[in-house]
CSV table of C-alpha atoms in Angstrom, one decimal:
chain,number,residue,atom,x,y,z
D,1,MET,CA,-43.4,195.0,163.0
D,2,ILE,CA,-45.0,194.1,159.6
D,3,ASN,CA,-42.9,193.7,156.5
D,4,VAL,CA,-43.6,196.4,154.1
D,5,ASP,CA,-42.8,194.3,151.1
D,6,THR,CA,-45.1,191.5,152.2
D,7,VAL,CA,-48.0,194.0,152.3
D,8,TYR,CA,-46.8,195.6,149.0
D,9,GLN,CA,-46.8,192.3,147.1
D,10,THR,CA,-50.2,191.2,148.5
D,11,VAL,CA,-51.8,194.5,147.5
D,12,GLN,CA,-50.3,194.2,144.0
D,13,ALA,CA,-51.5,190.6,143.7
D,14,LEU,CA,-55.1,191.6,144.6
D,15,ALA,CA,-55.0,194.8,142.5
D,16,ASN,CA,-53.5,193.0,139.5
D,17,LYS,CA,-56.0,190.0,139.6
D,18,GLU,CA,-57.4,189.7,136.0
D,19,GLN,CA,-55.2,192.7,135.0
D,20,ARG,CA,-57.6,195.1,136.9
D,21,GLY,CA,-54.9,197.6,137.8
D,22,TYR,CA,-51.5,198.4,139.2
D,23,VAL,CA,-50.5,200.5,142.3
D,24,THR,CA,-47.2,202.5,141.8
D,25,PRO,CA,-44.7,202.6,144.6
D,26,GLN,CA,-45.3,206.2,145.2
D,27,GLU,CA,-49.1,205.6,145.6
D,28,PHE,CA,-48.5,202.5,147.8
D,29,ASN,CA,-46.2,204.5,150.1
D,30,LEU,CA,-48.9,207.3,150.4
D,31,PHE,CA,-51.7,204.9,151.0
D,32,ALA,CA,-49.6,202.7,153.4
D,33,ASN,CA,-49.0,205.7,155.7
D,34,GLN,CA,-52.6,206.7,155.6
D,35,ALA,CA,-53.7,203.2,156.4
D,36,GLN,CA,-51.1,202.9,159.3
D,37,MET,CA,-52.2,206.1,160.9
D,38,GLU,CA,-55.9,205.3,160.6
D,39,ILE,CA,-55.4,202.0,162.3
D,40,PHE,CA,-53.2,203.6,165.0
D,41,GLU,CA,-55.6,206.4,165.8
D,42,GLN,CA,-58.5,203.9,166.0
D,43,TYR,CA,-56.8,202.2,168.9
D,44,PHE,CA,-57.7,205.1,171.2
D,45,TYR,CA,-61.3,205.3,170.1
D,46,ASP,CA,-61.7,201.5,170.6
D,47,LEU,CA,-59.9,201.6,174.0
D,48,ASN,CA,-62.3,204.4,175.2
D,49,GLN,CA,-65.2,202.2,174.2
D,50,VAL,CA,-64.0,198.9,175.8
D,51,GLN,CA,-63.0,200.6,179.0
D,52,ARG,CA,-66.7,201.2,179.6
D,53,VAL,CA,-67.3,197.4,179.6
D,54,VAL,CA,-66.1,195.1,182.4
D,55,GLY,CA,-63.3,193.0,181.1
D,56,ASN,CA,-62.7,189.3,181.7
D,57,ASP,CA,-60.1,187.4,183.7
D,58,THR,CA,-58.4,185.9,180.6
D,59,VAL,CA,-55.7,188.4,179.5
D,60,TYR,CA,-55.4,187.2,175.9
D,61,SER,CA,-59.2,187.5,175.3
D,62,ASP,CA,-59.7,190.8,177.0
D,63,VAL,CA,-60.1,193.5,174.2
D,64,ASP,CA,-58.7,196.1,176.7
D,65,ASP,CA,-55.5,194.2,177.3
D,66,ILE,CA,-55.1,193.5,173.6
D,67,LEU,CA,-55.5,197.2,172.7
D,68,GLU,CA,-53.0,198.2,175.4
D,69,GLU,CA,-50.5,195.8,174.1
D,70,LYS,CA,-50.8,197.3,170.6
D,71,ILE,CA,-50.5,200.8,171.9
D,72,GLN,CA,-47.5,200.0,174.1
D,73,ILE,CA,-45.5,199.4,170.9
D,74,PHE,CA,-45.5,203.3,170.6
D,75,GLU,CA,-44.8,204.1,174.2
D,76,ASP,CA,-41.6,206.1,174.7
D,77,THR,CA,-39.8,208.4,177.2
D,78,ASP,CA,-37.9,211.7,177.0
D,79,GLY,CA,-35.5,212.6,179.8
D,80,PRO,CA,-33.9,216.0,180.7
D,81,VAL,CA,-31.4,216.0,177.7
D,82,ASN,CA,-34.2,215.4,175.2
D,83,ILE,CA,-36.6,217.9,176.8
D,84,ASN,CA,-34.0,220.6,176.9
D,85,GLY,CA,-33.9,220.2,173.1
D,86,TYR,CA,-37.6,221.0,172.7
D,87,ILE,CA,-38.2,224.3,170.9
D,88,GLN,CA,-38.9,227.1,173.2
D,89,ALA,CA,-42.4,228.6,173.0
D,90,GLY,CA,-42.4,232.4,173.7
D,91,SER,CA,-40.1,234.3,176.0
D,92,ASN,CA,-40.2,232.0,178.9
D,93,PRO,CA,-37.4,229.5,178.6
D,94,TYR,CA,-39.5,226.8,180.5
D,95,LEU,CA,-42.4,227.1,178.1
D,96,ARG,CA,-41.6,224.4,175.4
D,97,GLU,CA,-43.4,223.1,172.3
D,98,ILE,CA,-44.5,219.5,172.2
D,99,PRO,CA,-42.5,217.8,169.4
D,100,ASP,CA,-44.4,216.6,166.3
D,101,TYR,CA,-43.5,212.9,167.1
D,102,ILE,CA,-45.4,213.0,170.3
D,103,TYR,CA,-49.0,211.9,169.6
D,104,ARG,CA,-50.3,211.9,173.3
D,105,VAL,CA,-48.6,212.7,176.6
D,106,GLU,CA,-49.2,210.1,179.2
D,107,ALA,CA,-47.4,211.5,182.2
D,108,VAL,CA,-44.9,214.3,183.2
D,109,TYR,CA,-42.5,214.0,186.1
D,110,TYR,CA,-40.5,216.7,187.8
D,111,GLY,CA,-37.5,217.0,190.1
D,112,PRO,CA,-34.7,214.6,191.3
D,113,ASN,CA,-37.3,212.4,193.0
D,114,TYR,CA,-39.4,212.3,189.8
D,115,SER,CA,-42.6,213.5,191.3
D,116,LYS,CA,-45.6,212.8,189.0
D,117,CYS,CA,-47.2,216.1,187.9
D,118,GLU,CA,-51.0,216.5,188.1
D,119,ILE,CA,-52.3,217.4,184.6
D,120,LEU,CA,-54.6,220.4,184.9
D,121,ASN,CA,-56.6,222.4,182.4
D,122,THR,CA,-55.6,226.1,181.9
D,123,LYS,CA,-58.2,227.5,184.4
D,124,ASP,CA,-57.3,225.1,187.2
D,125,PHE,CA,-53.5,225.5,186.5
D,126,LYS,CA,-53.7,229.3,186.9
D,127,ALA,CA,-55.9,228.9,190.0
D,128,ALA,CA,-53.3,226.5,191.6
D,129,MET,CA,-50.3,228.7,190.7
D,130,TRP,CA,-51.7,232.0,192.0
D,131,GLY,CA,-54.4,230.8,194.5
D,132,GLY,CA,-52.4,230.9,197.7
D,133,TYR,CA,-50.5,228.5,200.0
D,134,LEU,CA,-53.2,225.9,200.4
D,135,VAL,CA,-53.5,225.2,196.6
D,136,ASN,CA,-50.0,226.1,195.4
D,137,PRO,CA,-48.0,223.3,193.7
D,138,THR,CA,-45.0,222.0,195.5
D,139,ILE,CA,-41.8,220.1,194.6
D,140,SER,CA,-43.5,216.9,195.7
D,141,ARG,CA,-46.8,217.9,194.2
D,142,PRO,CA,-46.1,219.6,190.9
D,143,ILE,CA,-48.6,220.4,188.2
D,144,VAL,CA,-48.6,220.6,184.4
D,145,ASN,CA,-50.8,222.3,181.8
D,146,ILE,CA,-50.8,221.2,178.2
D,147,ARG,CA,-52.4,223.6,175.7
D,148,ASN,CA,-51.9,225.0,172.1
D,149,ASN,CA,-49.2,222.2,171.5
D,150,THR,CA,-47.1,223.6,174.5
D,151,PHE,CA,-46.6,222.4,178.0
D,152,ARG,CA,-45.7,224.3,181.2
D,153,VAL,CA,-44.8,222.8,184.6
D,154,SER,CA,-44.9,224.6,188.0
D,155,ALA,CA,-43.6,223.2,191.3
D,156,GLY,CA,-44.1,226.1,193.6
D,157,PRO,CA,-42.0,228.9,194.9
D,158,ASN,CA,-39.3,226.6,196.3
D,159,ALA,CA,-38.4,225.1,193.0
D,160,THR,CA,-35.2,226.2,191.3
D,161,PRO,CA,-34.3,227.3,188.8
D,162,GLN,CA,-37.6,228.7,187.5
D,163,PHE,CA,-38.9,231.7,185.5
D,164,ASN,CA,-42.2,233.2,186.4
D,165,GLY,CA,-43.2,230.2,188.4
D,166,LEU,CA,-42.4,227.7,185.6
D,167,VAL,CA,-39.8,224.8,185.6
D,168,MET,CA,-38.6,222.2,183.3
D,169,PRO,CA,-39.8,218.6,183.8
D,170,SER,CA,-37.4,215.7,184.4
D,171,GLU,CA,-39.2,213.1,182.2
D,172,ILE,CA,-42.1,212.9,179.9
D,173,ILE,CA,-43.7,209.5,179.1
D,174,TYR,CA,-45.7,209.6,175.8
D,175,ILE,CA,-47.2,207.7,172.9
D,176,ARG,CA,-45.3,208.6,169.8
D,177,ARG,CA,-46.6,208.6,166.1
D,178,PRO,CA,-45.7,205.7,164.0
D,179,ILE,CA,-42.6,206.2,161.9
D,180,LYS,CA,-43.3,206.9,158.2
D,181,VAL,CA,-43.5,203.8,156.1
D,182,GLU,CA,-41.7,203.4,152.8
D,183,TRP,CA,-41.3,200.6,150.3
D,184,GLY,CA,-37.7,201.1,149.1
D,185,TYR,CA,-37.0,200.2,145.5
D,186,PHE,CA,-34.8,200.6,142.4
D,187,VAL,CA,-36.0,200.7,138.8
D,188,VAL,CA,-34.8,198.3,136.1
D,189,GLY,CA,-36.2,199.2,132.8
D,190,ASP,CA,-39.8,200.3,133.6
D,191,LYS,CA,-40.2,198.0,136.6
D,192,ALA,CA,-39.8,198.9,140.3
D,193,LEU,CA,-38.0,196.2,142.2
D,194,TRP,CA,-37.9,195.8,146.0
D,195,ASP,CA,-34.6,197.0,147.6
D,196,SER,CA,-34.4,195.5,151.0
D,197,ASN,CA,-31.1,197.3,151.6
D,198,SER,CA,-32.4,200.7,150.8
D,199,THR,CA,-31.9,203.3,153.5
D,200,LYS,CA,-35.3,204.6,152.7
D,201,THR,CA,-37.0,201.4,153.6
D,202,ARG,CA,-39.2,201.5,156.7
D,203,HIS,CA,-41.5,198.7,157.8
D,204,PHE,CA,-44.9,199.1,159.4
D,205,GLU,CA,-44.6,199.4,163.2
D,206,LEU,CA,-48.1,198.2,163.9
D,207,HIS,CA,-48.7,194.9,165.8
D,208,GLY,CA,-48.5,191.8,163.5
D,209,SER,CA,-52.2,191.1,163.8
D,210,GLU,CA,-52.9,194.3,161.7
D,211,GLU,CA,-51.4,193.0,158.5
D,212,THR,CA,-54.7,191.8,157.0
D,213,GLU,CA,-56.5,195.1,157.8
D,214,LEU,CA,-53.6,197.1,156.4
D,215,VAL,CA,-53.9,195.2,153.1
D,216,TYR,CA,-57.6,195.9,152.8
D,217,LYS,CA,-57.3,199.5,153.7
D,218,ILE,CA,-54.5,200.1,151.1
D,219,LEU,CA,-56.5,198.2,148.5
D,220,LYS,CA,-59.5,200.4,149.2
D,221,TYR,CA,-57.5,203.6,148.7
D,222,ALA,CA,-55.9,202.1,145.5
D,223,GLY,CA,-59.3,201.3,144.0
D,224,VAL,CA,-60.3,204.9,144.4
D,225,SER,CA,-57.1,206.1,142.9
D,226,ILE,CA,-57.1,204.0,139.8
D,227,LYS,CA,-60.9,204.5,139.5
D,228,ARG,CA,-61.8,200.8,139.9
D,229,THR,CA,-64.9,200.5,142.1
D,230,ASP,CA,-64.5,196.7,142.2
D,231,ILE,CA,-61.1,196.9,143.8
D,232,ALA,CA,-62.3,199.7,146.2
D,233,GLN,CA,-65.3,197.7,147.2
D,234,ALA,CA,-63.2,194.5,147.6
D,235,GLY,CA,-61.0,196.4,150.0
D,236,GLN,CA,-63.9,197.9,151.9
D,237,ILE,CA,-65.7,194.7,152.4
D,238,GLY,CA,-62.6,192.8,153.5
D,239,GLU,CA,-61.8,195.7,155.9
D,240,GLN,CA,-65.3,195.7,157.4
D,241,THR,CA,-65.2,191.9,157.8
D,242,GLN,CA,-61.9,192.0,159.5
D,243,ILE,CA,-63.1,194.7,162.0
D,244,GLN,CA,-66.2,192.8,162.7
D,245,GLN,CA,-64.2,189.6,163.5
D,246,GLU,CA,-61.9,191.5,165.9
D,247,LYS,CA,-64.8,193.0,167.8
D,248,GLN,CA,-66.7,189.7,168.3
């Protein structure tokens, strides 16, 4: 977790240097969420790149392990109770929408023994469901298809209860989206003051090592907003330097 007020004060100090500008709390909250989501999404692109390269034996210096550690902050699980609360998609009660808070589904399990479902594309899913005994899914070898922001699970003709071949999963493991960041405050006169006890306050959920990059990204957005190219450039240069250091 990264303290939202620490980032806010740092951004204001950099933006206000030599009276160059001021970032309002509303602007900061908007830029903060944009920056957090940008860093979060970059994890998956970077992970895809580093997995093509053979890692080393030192866990703390292996970029692959570092990225996995950062992503695992957002790993979560929904069991039967949560899944039953998912919005139904269409007439089939076992066809459910994926909630907005889920960014990426990692694994789906079915049945009392929590058999892991094989994730198939639509074509292969239909072929397995209706292709005959040899390829039909079973309770111990279930399948799942995820498309159009919905998922459907099949565990074969012996699975109960079911509707048109579909059943409800027992557990979903996923990567959730970061919770919305907000710098909570109250106003005295014309000045916004930090309210650490505000129910609206939400800190950054990113790994602590991302604090510097967050500051630079927010500063870059702020410079564009207040039409100060020097601030935007300072943020962009700092951001690029930070990224280059991380990838060395």
